[in-house]
Amino acid sequence: MENWVDRYVAAVVGRLPEKERAEVERELKSNIYDMLSENPTEEEIKQVLKEMGSPADLAVEYRQHPRYLISPMVYDSYVRMLKVLVPIITIIAVFIGIVSAGVEVFQTNGIQINEIFQLIISQGISSGVSAAMQTLIWVTVGYAIAERTGMIGDQKKEKWKLEDLPKPQEGERISLSEPIGEMIAAFFFCGWLALIALDFAPFVIFSTDSSIDGIALFSNSFAMKVVPIMVVIIILTVISSVQKITQRYWNGRVCTWVIIDHLISAILWIFLFLQRDIFSSDLIHLLQEQTWSTGDVLHYISTGNTLTIQMAICGIIVIVTMIEIGSAVFKTAKNNSIQPSIA
């Protein structure tokens, strides 16, 4: 016998803010079991739940802070639509912006490398932000108009059935701070490296006469590889993080995107760290003018003998990637092994 009560309660509290869910869940379950006999049959449970009405309607009654532009009756559908459309349209718009900027670059003569990447990145970001805002605005307007003209909303009362209740998800829940933190870290770290590669944030060191010199950290050829790779890594992180935010539980879909993210990102990082022309000639010449101990990393950079260091970093990347993938697989398998409770 399926646990209809748990499914019904999950459908109600899932429409409420997180801080309200625990209290409403306890109260709702208590009310339902008070209406049932001591040993209720499945038919009796179904009848009581049908009498209580649609979970969406009941959630409206429990909601402490109603939303008025988009009513609670269609709010969940509205949010689901945004979660699907905004990431997809944003990514498409970023790609279109990058392509259009690339076409513009080819039509411009005498443009510098840093100006090329600056134009491509700014055009991609601008297109993505604009597309996200336009999607948010027009989906909101569309839902508001559709609800007020009767195209959506009241019809849900007639179509609701017990069989439509989602099965309650169990297992380890993904905290919102995890994917949000990952996106912030990716934008900050990868963006910082991209700015250094474009020479917007020069590598600053102290010279022998105590003056400060701005020296480019990366060579031009390496900078051309860093920027597009950072863009790809950021996009992958955003996609996997969006999956975590929308799903909120470790499942096959989330696990797949996490694995794709970590695998491709690891390959790209290893590709970068195995390059021979990482540092700029100005930086190497400046380091060669100084005296370094044989155990100092700067000594190996000045001599160009960095293969051992590069291989060590690549090894660390492989180990960290395997740990992250293993953790994702373990969490997903653990959640899948949890069986729904039986009434």
Short mmCIF file of C-alpha atoms in Angstrom, two decimals:
data_model
loop_
_atom_site.label_atom_id
_atom_site.label_comp_id
_atom_site.label_asym_id
_atom_site.label_seq_id
_atom_site.Cartn_x
_atom_site.Cartn_y
_atom_site.Cartn_z
CA MET A 1 0.00 0.00 0.00
CA GLU A 2 1.42 3.40 -0.99
CA ASN A 3 1.84 6.03 1.67
CA TRP A 4 -0.69 8.50 0.32
CA VAL A 5 -0.48 10.69 3.43
CA ASP A 6 3.25 11.32 3.02
CA ARG A 7 2.81 12.06 -0.68
CA TYR A 8 -0.04 14.47 0.01
CA VAL A 9 1.82 16.28 2.79
CA ALA A 10 4.97 16.52 0.64
CA ALA A 11 2.92 18.06 -2.19
CA VAL A 12 1.54 20.69 0.20
CA VAL A 13 4.70 21.67 2.11
CA GLY A 14 6.77 21.65 -1.08
CA ARG A 15 4.85 24.76 -2.12
CA LEU A 16 5.72 26.65 1.07
CA PRO A 17 8.84 28.58 2.12
CA GLU A 18 11.38 26.32 3.85
CA LYS A 19 11.05 28.04 7.22
CA GLU A 20 7.32 27.22 7.30
CA ARG A 21 7.50 23.60 6.15
CA ALA A 22 8.35 21.74 9.36
CA GLU A 23 5.53 23.30 11.39
CA VAL A 24 2.95 22.86 8.60
CA GLU A 25 4.02 19.24 8.04
CA ARG A 26 3.47 18.36 11.71
CA GLU A 27 0.13 20.15 11.85
CA LEU A 28 -1.15 18.73 8.57
CA LYS A 29 -0.21 15.14 9.40
CA SER A 30 -1.88 15.47 12.80
CA ASN A 31 -5.07 16.76 11.19
CA ILE A 32 -5.14 13.97 8.62
CA TYR A 33 -4.60 11.16 11.12
CA ASP A 34 -7.26 12.67 13.41
CA MET A 35 -9.73 12.23 10.54
CA LEU A 36 -8.80 8.58 10.01
CA SER A 37 -9.82 5.53 11.98
CA GLU A 38 -7.30 3.58 14.05
CA ASN A 39 -6.55 1.11 11.24
CA PRO A 40 -7.55 2.94 8.07
CA THR A 41 -7.87 1.20 4.73
CA GLU A 42 -6.33 2.61 1.58
CA GLU A 43 -9.77 3.63 0.31
CA GLU A 44 -10.49 5.50 3.54
CA ILE A 45 -7.17 7.38 3.27
CA LYS A 46 -7.90 8.30 -0.34
CA GLN A 47 -11.38 9.54 0.54
CA VAL A 48 -10.09 11.77 3.35
CA LEU A 49 -7.38 13.27 1.14
CA LYS A 50 -9.86 13.92 -1.66
CA GLU A 51 -12.09 15.75 0.79
CA MET A 52 -9.16 17.92 1.86
CA GLY A 53 -8.79 19.11 -1.72
CA SER A 54 -5.90 20.01 -3.98
CA PRO A 55 -2.47 20.36 -2.31
CA ALA A 56 -2.04 23.64 -4.20
CA ASP A 57 -5.27 25.03 -2.70
CA LEU A 58 -4.33 23.88 0.77
CA ALA A 59 -0.86 25.39 0.47
CA VAL A 60 -2.50 28.75 -0.25
CA GLU A 61 -4.32 28.55 3.09
CA TYR A 62 -1.13 27.70 4.97
CA ARG A 63 1.05 30.29 3.26
CA GLN A 64 1.82 33.12 5.67
CA HIS A 65 2.96 35.63 3.04
CA PRO A 66 0.82 35.30 -0.12
CA ARG A 67 2.19 36.50 -3.46
CA TYR A 68 -0.12 38.73 -5.43
CA LEU A 69 1.43 39.35 -8.86
CA ILE A 70 1.60 35.61 -9.50
CA SER A 71 -0.96 33.87 -7.28
CA PRO A 72 -0.03 30.79 -5.22
CA MET A 73 -2.29 28.72 -7.47
CA VAL A 74 0.15 29.02 -10.39
CA TYR A 75 3.29 30.19 -8.59
CA ASP A 76 4.95 26.76 -8.56
CA SER A 77 4.31 26.30 -12.27
CA TYR A 78 5.69 29.80 -12.85
CA VAL A 79 8.89 29.04 -10.89
CA ARG A 80 9.39 25.71 -12.69
CA MET A 81 9.06 27.48 -16.03
CA LEU A 82 11.67 30.06 -15.01
CA LYS A 83 14.07 27.37 -13.81
CA VAL A 84 13.87 25.70 -17.21
CA LEU A 85 13.80 28.71 -19.54
CA VAL A 86 16.21 31.17 -17.88
CA PRO A 87 19.34 28.92 -17.87
CA ILE A 88 18.68 27.57 -21.38
CA ILE A 89 17.97 30.95 -22.98
CA THR A 90 20.83 32.61 -21.10
CA ILE A 91 23.37 30.03 -22.30
CA ILE A 92 22.07 30.28 -25.89
CA ALA A 93 22.27 34.08 -25.71
CA VAL A 94 25.83 33.97 -24.35
CA PHE A 95 26.84 31.69 -27.23
CA ILE A 96 25.17 33.96 -29.78
CA GLY A 97 26.86 37.00 -28.21
CA ILE A 98 30.27 35.32 -28.39
CA VAL A 99 29.73 34.31 -32.03
CA SER A 100 28.54 37.79 -33.04
CA ALA A 101 31.55 39.33 -31.25
CA GLY A 102 33.83 36.90 -33.08
CA VAL A 103 32.34 37.96 -36.41
CA GLU A 104 32.85 41.60 -35.46
CA VAL A 105 36.49 40.88 -34.57
CA PHE A 106 37.19 39.34 -37.97
CA GLN A 107 35.76 42.44 -39.63
CA THR A 108 38.02 44.76 -37.60
CA ASN A 109 41.61 45.41 -38.60
CA GLY A 110 44.47 46.02 -36.18
CA ILE A 111 42.70 44.90 -33.04
CA GLN A 112 44.89 43.67 -30.17
CA ILE A 113 44.55 40.25 -28.47
CA ASN A 114 43.39 41.70 -25.15
CA GLU A 115 40.81 43.81 -27.00
CA ILE A 116 39.55 40.69 -28.81
CA PHE A 117 38.91 38.78 -25.61
CA GLN A 118 37.51 41.86 -23.90
CA LEU A 119 35.00 42.33 -26.72
CA ILE A 120 34.02 38.64 -26.79
CA ILE A 121 33.57 38.36 -23.02
CA SER A 122 31.71 41.65 -22.64
CA GLN A 123 29.42 40.83 -25.58
CA GLY A 124 28.72 37.34 -24.23
CA ILE A 125 27.98 38.55 -20.70
CA SER A 126 25.85 41.43 -21.97
CA SER A 127 23.79 39.12 -24.18
CA GLY A 128 23.36 36.58 -21.38
CA VAL A 129 22.24 39.12 -18.77
CA SER A 130 19.87 40.79 -21.23
CA ALA A 131 18.35 37.44 -22.23
CA ALA A 132 17.89 36.37 -18.60
CA MET A 133 16.14 39.65 -17.71
CA GLN A 134 13.94 39.53 -20.81
CA THR A 135 12.96 35.93 -20.07
CA LEU A 136 12.12 36.78 -16.47
CA ILE A 137 10.03 39.80 -17.49
CA TRP A 138 8.07 38.14 -20.32
CA VAL A 139 7.38 34.89 -18.46
CA THR A 140 6.09 36.94 -15.51
CA VAL A 141 3.93 39.11 -17.76
CA GLY A 142 2.68 36.05 -19.63
CA TYR A 143 1.65 34.24 -16.45
CA ALA A 144 0.02 37.34 -14.99
CA ILE A 145 -2.04 37.91 -18.15
CA ALA A 146 -2.91 34.21 -18.59
CA GLU A 147 -4.13 33.90 -15.01
CA ARG A 148 -6.20 37.05 -15.09
CA THR A 149 -7.85 36.09 -18.39
CA GLY A 150 -8.74 32.64 -17.07
CA MET A 151 -6.37 30.71 -19.34
CA ILE A 152 -4.69 29.10 -16.31
CA GLY A 153 -5.48 28.77 -12.64
CA ASP A 154 -8.99 27.50 -11.89
CA GLN A 155 -8.66 24.55 -14.26
CA LYS A 156 -6.19 22.90 -11.86
CA LYS A 157 -8.97 22.22 -9.33
CA GLU A 158 -10.83 20.05 -11.83
CA LYS A 159 -7.77 18.16 -13.04
CA TRP A 160 -6.26 17.32 -9.66
CA LYS A 161 -6.14 13.58 -8.82
CA LEU A 162 -4.54 11.61 -6.01
CA GLU A 163 -2.55 9.65 -8.56
CA ASP A 164 -0.83 12.88 -9.60
CA LEU A 165 0.76 13.30 -6.18
CA PRO A 166 4.58 13.19 -6.41
CA LYS A 167 6.32 10.56 -4.35
CA PRO A 168 8.16 12.22 -1.46
CA GLN A 169 11.89 12.52 -2.03
CA GLU A 170 14.11 11.08 0.64
CA GLY A 171 17.81 11.12 1.30
CA GLU A 172 20.47 13.80 1.54
CA ARG A 173 19.15 17.23 0.59
CA ILE A 174 21.46 19.65 -1.22
CA SER A 175 21.93 22.90 0.68
CA LEU A 176 21.44 26.02 -1.44
CA SER A 177 24.72 27.41 -0.09
CA GLU A 178 26.65 24.64 -1.88
CA PRO A 179 25.76 25.42 -5.52
CA ILE A 180 25.63 29.17 -4.90
CA GLY A 181 29.08 29.05 -3.32
CA GLU A 182 30.40 27.02 -6.25
CA MET A 183 29.13 29.57 -8.78
CA ILE A 184 30.56 32.50 -6.81
CA ALA A 185 33.94 30.75 -6.50
CA ALA A 186 33.98 29.89 -10.21
CA PHE A 187 33.10 33.43 -11.31
CA PHE A 188 35.65 34.96 -8.92
CA PHE A 189 38.62 32.62 -9.50
CA CYS A 190 38.14 31.99 -13.22
CA GLY A 191 37.25 35.65 -13.83
CA TRP A 192 40.37 36.72 -11.94
CA LEU A 193 42.57 34.45 -14.06
CA ALA A 194 40.91 35.71 -17.23
CA LEU A 195 41.58 39.33 -16.20
CA ILE A 196 45.22 38.49 -15.52
CA ALA A 197 45.48 36.76 -18.89
CA LEU A 198 43.99 39.82 -20.60
CA ASP A 199 46.53 42.00 -18.75
CA PHE A 200 43.79 43.94 -16.95
CA ALA A 201 45.23 42.83 -13.61
CA PRO A 202 49.03 42.75 -14.10
CA PHE A 203 51.21 40.57 -11.92
CA VAL A 204 52.85 43.05 -9.50
CA ILE A 205 56.25 42.39 -7.91
CA PHE A 206 58.85 44.46 -6.05
CA SER A 207 62.06 45.17 -7.96
CA THR A 208 65.49 45.41 -6.36
CA ASP A 209 65.30 49.19 -5.92
CA SER A 210 62.06 48.88 -3.94
CA SER A 211 59.94 50.22 -6.80
CA ILE A 212 56.84 48.40 -7.96
CA ASP A 213 56.67 47.02 -11.48
CA GLY A 214 53.58 45.71 -13.24
CA ILE A 215 54.56 42.56 -15.10
CA ALA A 216 52.28 40.40 -17.21
CA LEU A 217 52.07 36.95 -15.62
CA PHE A 218 51.11 34.90 -18.67
CA SER A 219 52.50 34.81 -22.19
CA ASN A 220 50.26 35.95 -25.06
CA SER A 221 49.95 32.43 -26.48
CA PHE A 222 48.95 31.05 -23.06
CA ALA A 223 46.48 33.91 -22.49
CA MET A 224 44.67 32.94 -25.70
CA LYS A 225 44.07 29.49 -24.17
CA VAL A 226 43.19 30.64 -20.66
CA VAL A 227 40.25 32.91 -21.46
CA PRO A 228 38.05 30.52 -23.50
CA ILE A 229 38.81 27.70 -21.07
CA MET A 230 37.75 29.85 -18.11
CA VAL A 231 34.49 30.65 -19.93
CA VAL A 232 33.80 26.94 -20.51
CA ILE A 233 34.56 26.07 -16.88
CA ILE A 234 32.23 28.82 -15.64
CA ILE A 235 29.43 27.63 -17.93
CA LEU A 236 29.84 24.02 -16.75
CA THR A 237 29.79 25.12 -13.11
CA VAL A 238 26.65 27.17 -13.68
CA ILE A 239 24.86 24.26 -15.37
CA SER A 240 25.73 21.74 -12.64
CA SER A 241 24.88 24.28 -9.92
CA VAL A 242 21.52 25.06 -11.52
CA GLN A 243 20.75 21.34 -11.52
CA LYS A 244 21.50 21.20 -7.79
CA ILE A 245 19.31 24.22 -7.12
CA THR A 246 16.34 22.92 -9.13
CA GLN A 247 16.53 19.28 -8.03
CA ARG A 248 17.67 19.86 -4.42
CA TYR A 249 18.39 16.12 -4.01
CA TRP A 250 21.19 13.92 -5.25
CA ASN A 251 19.72 11.98 -8.16
CA GLY A 252 20.89 10.62 -11.49
CA ARG A 253 20.45 13.93 -13.32
CA VAL A 254 22.41 15.96 -10.78
CA CYS A 255 25.12 13.30 -10.54
CA THR A 256 25.52 13.16 -14.34
CA TRP A 257 26.01 16.91 -14.66
CA VAL A 258 28.40 17.01 -11.70
CA ILE A 259 30.51 14.26 -13.29
CA ILE A 260 30.49 16.04 -16.67
CA ASP A 261 31.47 19.30 -14.96
CA HIS A 262 34.37 17.80 -12.99
CA LEU A 263 35.69 15.62 -15.83
CA ILE A 264 35.75 18.32 -18.50
CA SER A 265 37.04 20.94 -16.07
CA ALA A 266 39.83 18.60 -14.92
CA ILE A 267 40.84 17.88 -18.52
CA LEU A 268 40.95 21.59 -19.32
CA TRP A 269 42.96 22.44 -16.19
CA ILE A 270 45.45 19.65 -16.93
CA PHE A 271 45.73 20.89 -20.52
CA LEU A 272 46.59 24.36 -19.22
CA PHE A 273 49.13 23.21 -16.65
CA LEU A 274 50.95 21.04 -19.19
CA GLN A 275 51.70 24.01 -21.45
CA ARG A 276 55.37 24.97 -21.77
CA ASP A 277 54.87 28.68 -22.47
CA ILE A 278 52.84 29.61 -19.42
CA PHE A 279 54.76 32.63 -18.15
CA SER A 280 55.61 35.84 -20.00
CA SER A 281 59.16 36.47 -21.17
CA ASP A 282 59.26 39.73 -19.15
CA LEU A 283 58.52 37.83 -15.95
CA ILE A 284 61.11 35.14 -16.69
CA HIS A 285 63.81 37.73 -17.50
CA LEU A 286 63.05 39.58 -14.29
CA LEU A 287 63.25 36.39 -12.23
CA GLN A 288 66.54 35.44 -13.86
CA GLU A 289 68.05 38.66 -12.55
CA GLN A 290 67.39 37.52 -8.96
CA THR A 291 69.05 34.82 -6.88
CA TRP A 292 66.77 32.01 -5.71
CA SER A 293 67.38 28.93 -3.64
CA THR A 294 67.03 25.59 -5.43
CA GLY A 295 63.94 24.78 -3.36
CA ASP A 296 62.11 27.94 -4.41
CA VAL A 297 59.36 27.63 -7.02
CA LEU A 298 60.47 30.92 -8.57
CA HIS A 299 63.88 29.35 -9.24
CA TYR A 300 62.29 26.67 -11.44
CA ILE A 301 60.14 29.26 -13.21
CA SER A 302 63.22 31.34 -14.00
CA THR A 303 65.04 28.32 -15.45
CA GLY A 304 61.99 26.95 -17.25
CA ASN A 305 62.43 23.57 -15.53
CA THR A 306 58.85 23.34 -14.21
CA LEU A 307 57.80 19.92 -15.54
CA THR A 308 57.96 18.25 -12.12
CA ILE A 309 55.84 20.99 -10.56
CA GLN A 310 53.37 20.85 -13.44
CA MET A 311 53.01 17.07 -13.14
CA ALA A 312 52.51 17.35 -9.37
CA ILE A 313 49.72 19.90 -9.88
CA CYS A 314 48.09 17.69 -12.52
CA GLY A 315 48.26 14.76 -10.11
CA ILE A 316 46.50 16.81 -7.44
CA ILE A 317 43.81 17.78 -9.97
CA VAL A 318 43.22 14.11 -10.83
CA ILE A 319 42.96 13.11 -7.16
CA VAL A 320 40.58 15.96 -6.28
CA THR A 321 38.43 15.19 -9.34
CA MET A 322 38.19 11.50 -8.43
CA ILE A 323 37.20 12.41 -4.86
CA GLU A 324 34.50 14.82 -6.06
CA ILE A 325 33.09 12.34 -8.58
CA GLY A 326 33.23 9.52 -6.04
CA SER A 327 31.40 11.69 -3.51
CA ALA A 328 28.67 12.55 -6.03
CA VAL A 329 28.21 8.88 -7.01
CA PHE A 330 28.12 7.79 -3.36
CA LYS A 331 25.52 10.41 -2.39
CA THR A 332 23.35 9.51 -5.39
CA ALA A 333 23.60 5.77 -4.73
CA LYS A 334 22.82 6.34 -1.05
CA ASN A 335 19.68 8.32 -1.93
CA ASN A 336 18.56 5.74 -4.49
CA SER A 337 18.94 2.96 -1.91
CA ILE A 338 16.42 4.63 0.41
CA GLN A 339 13.04 3.08 -0.17
CA PRO A 340 9.84 5.09 0.40
CA SER A 341 8.12 4.25 3.67
CA ILE A 342 5.12 1.94 3.53
CA ALA A 343 1.83 2.71 5.22
#
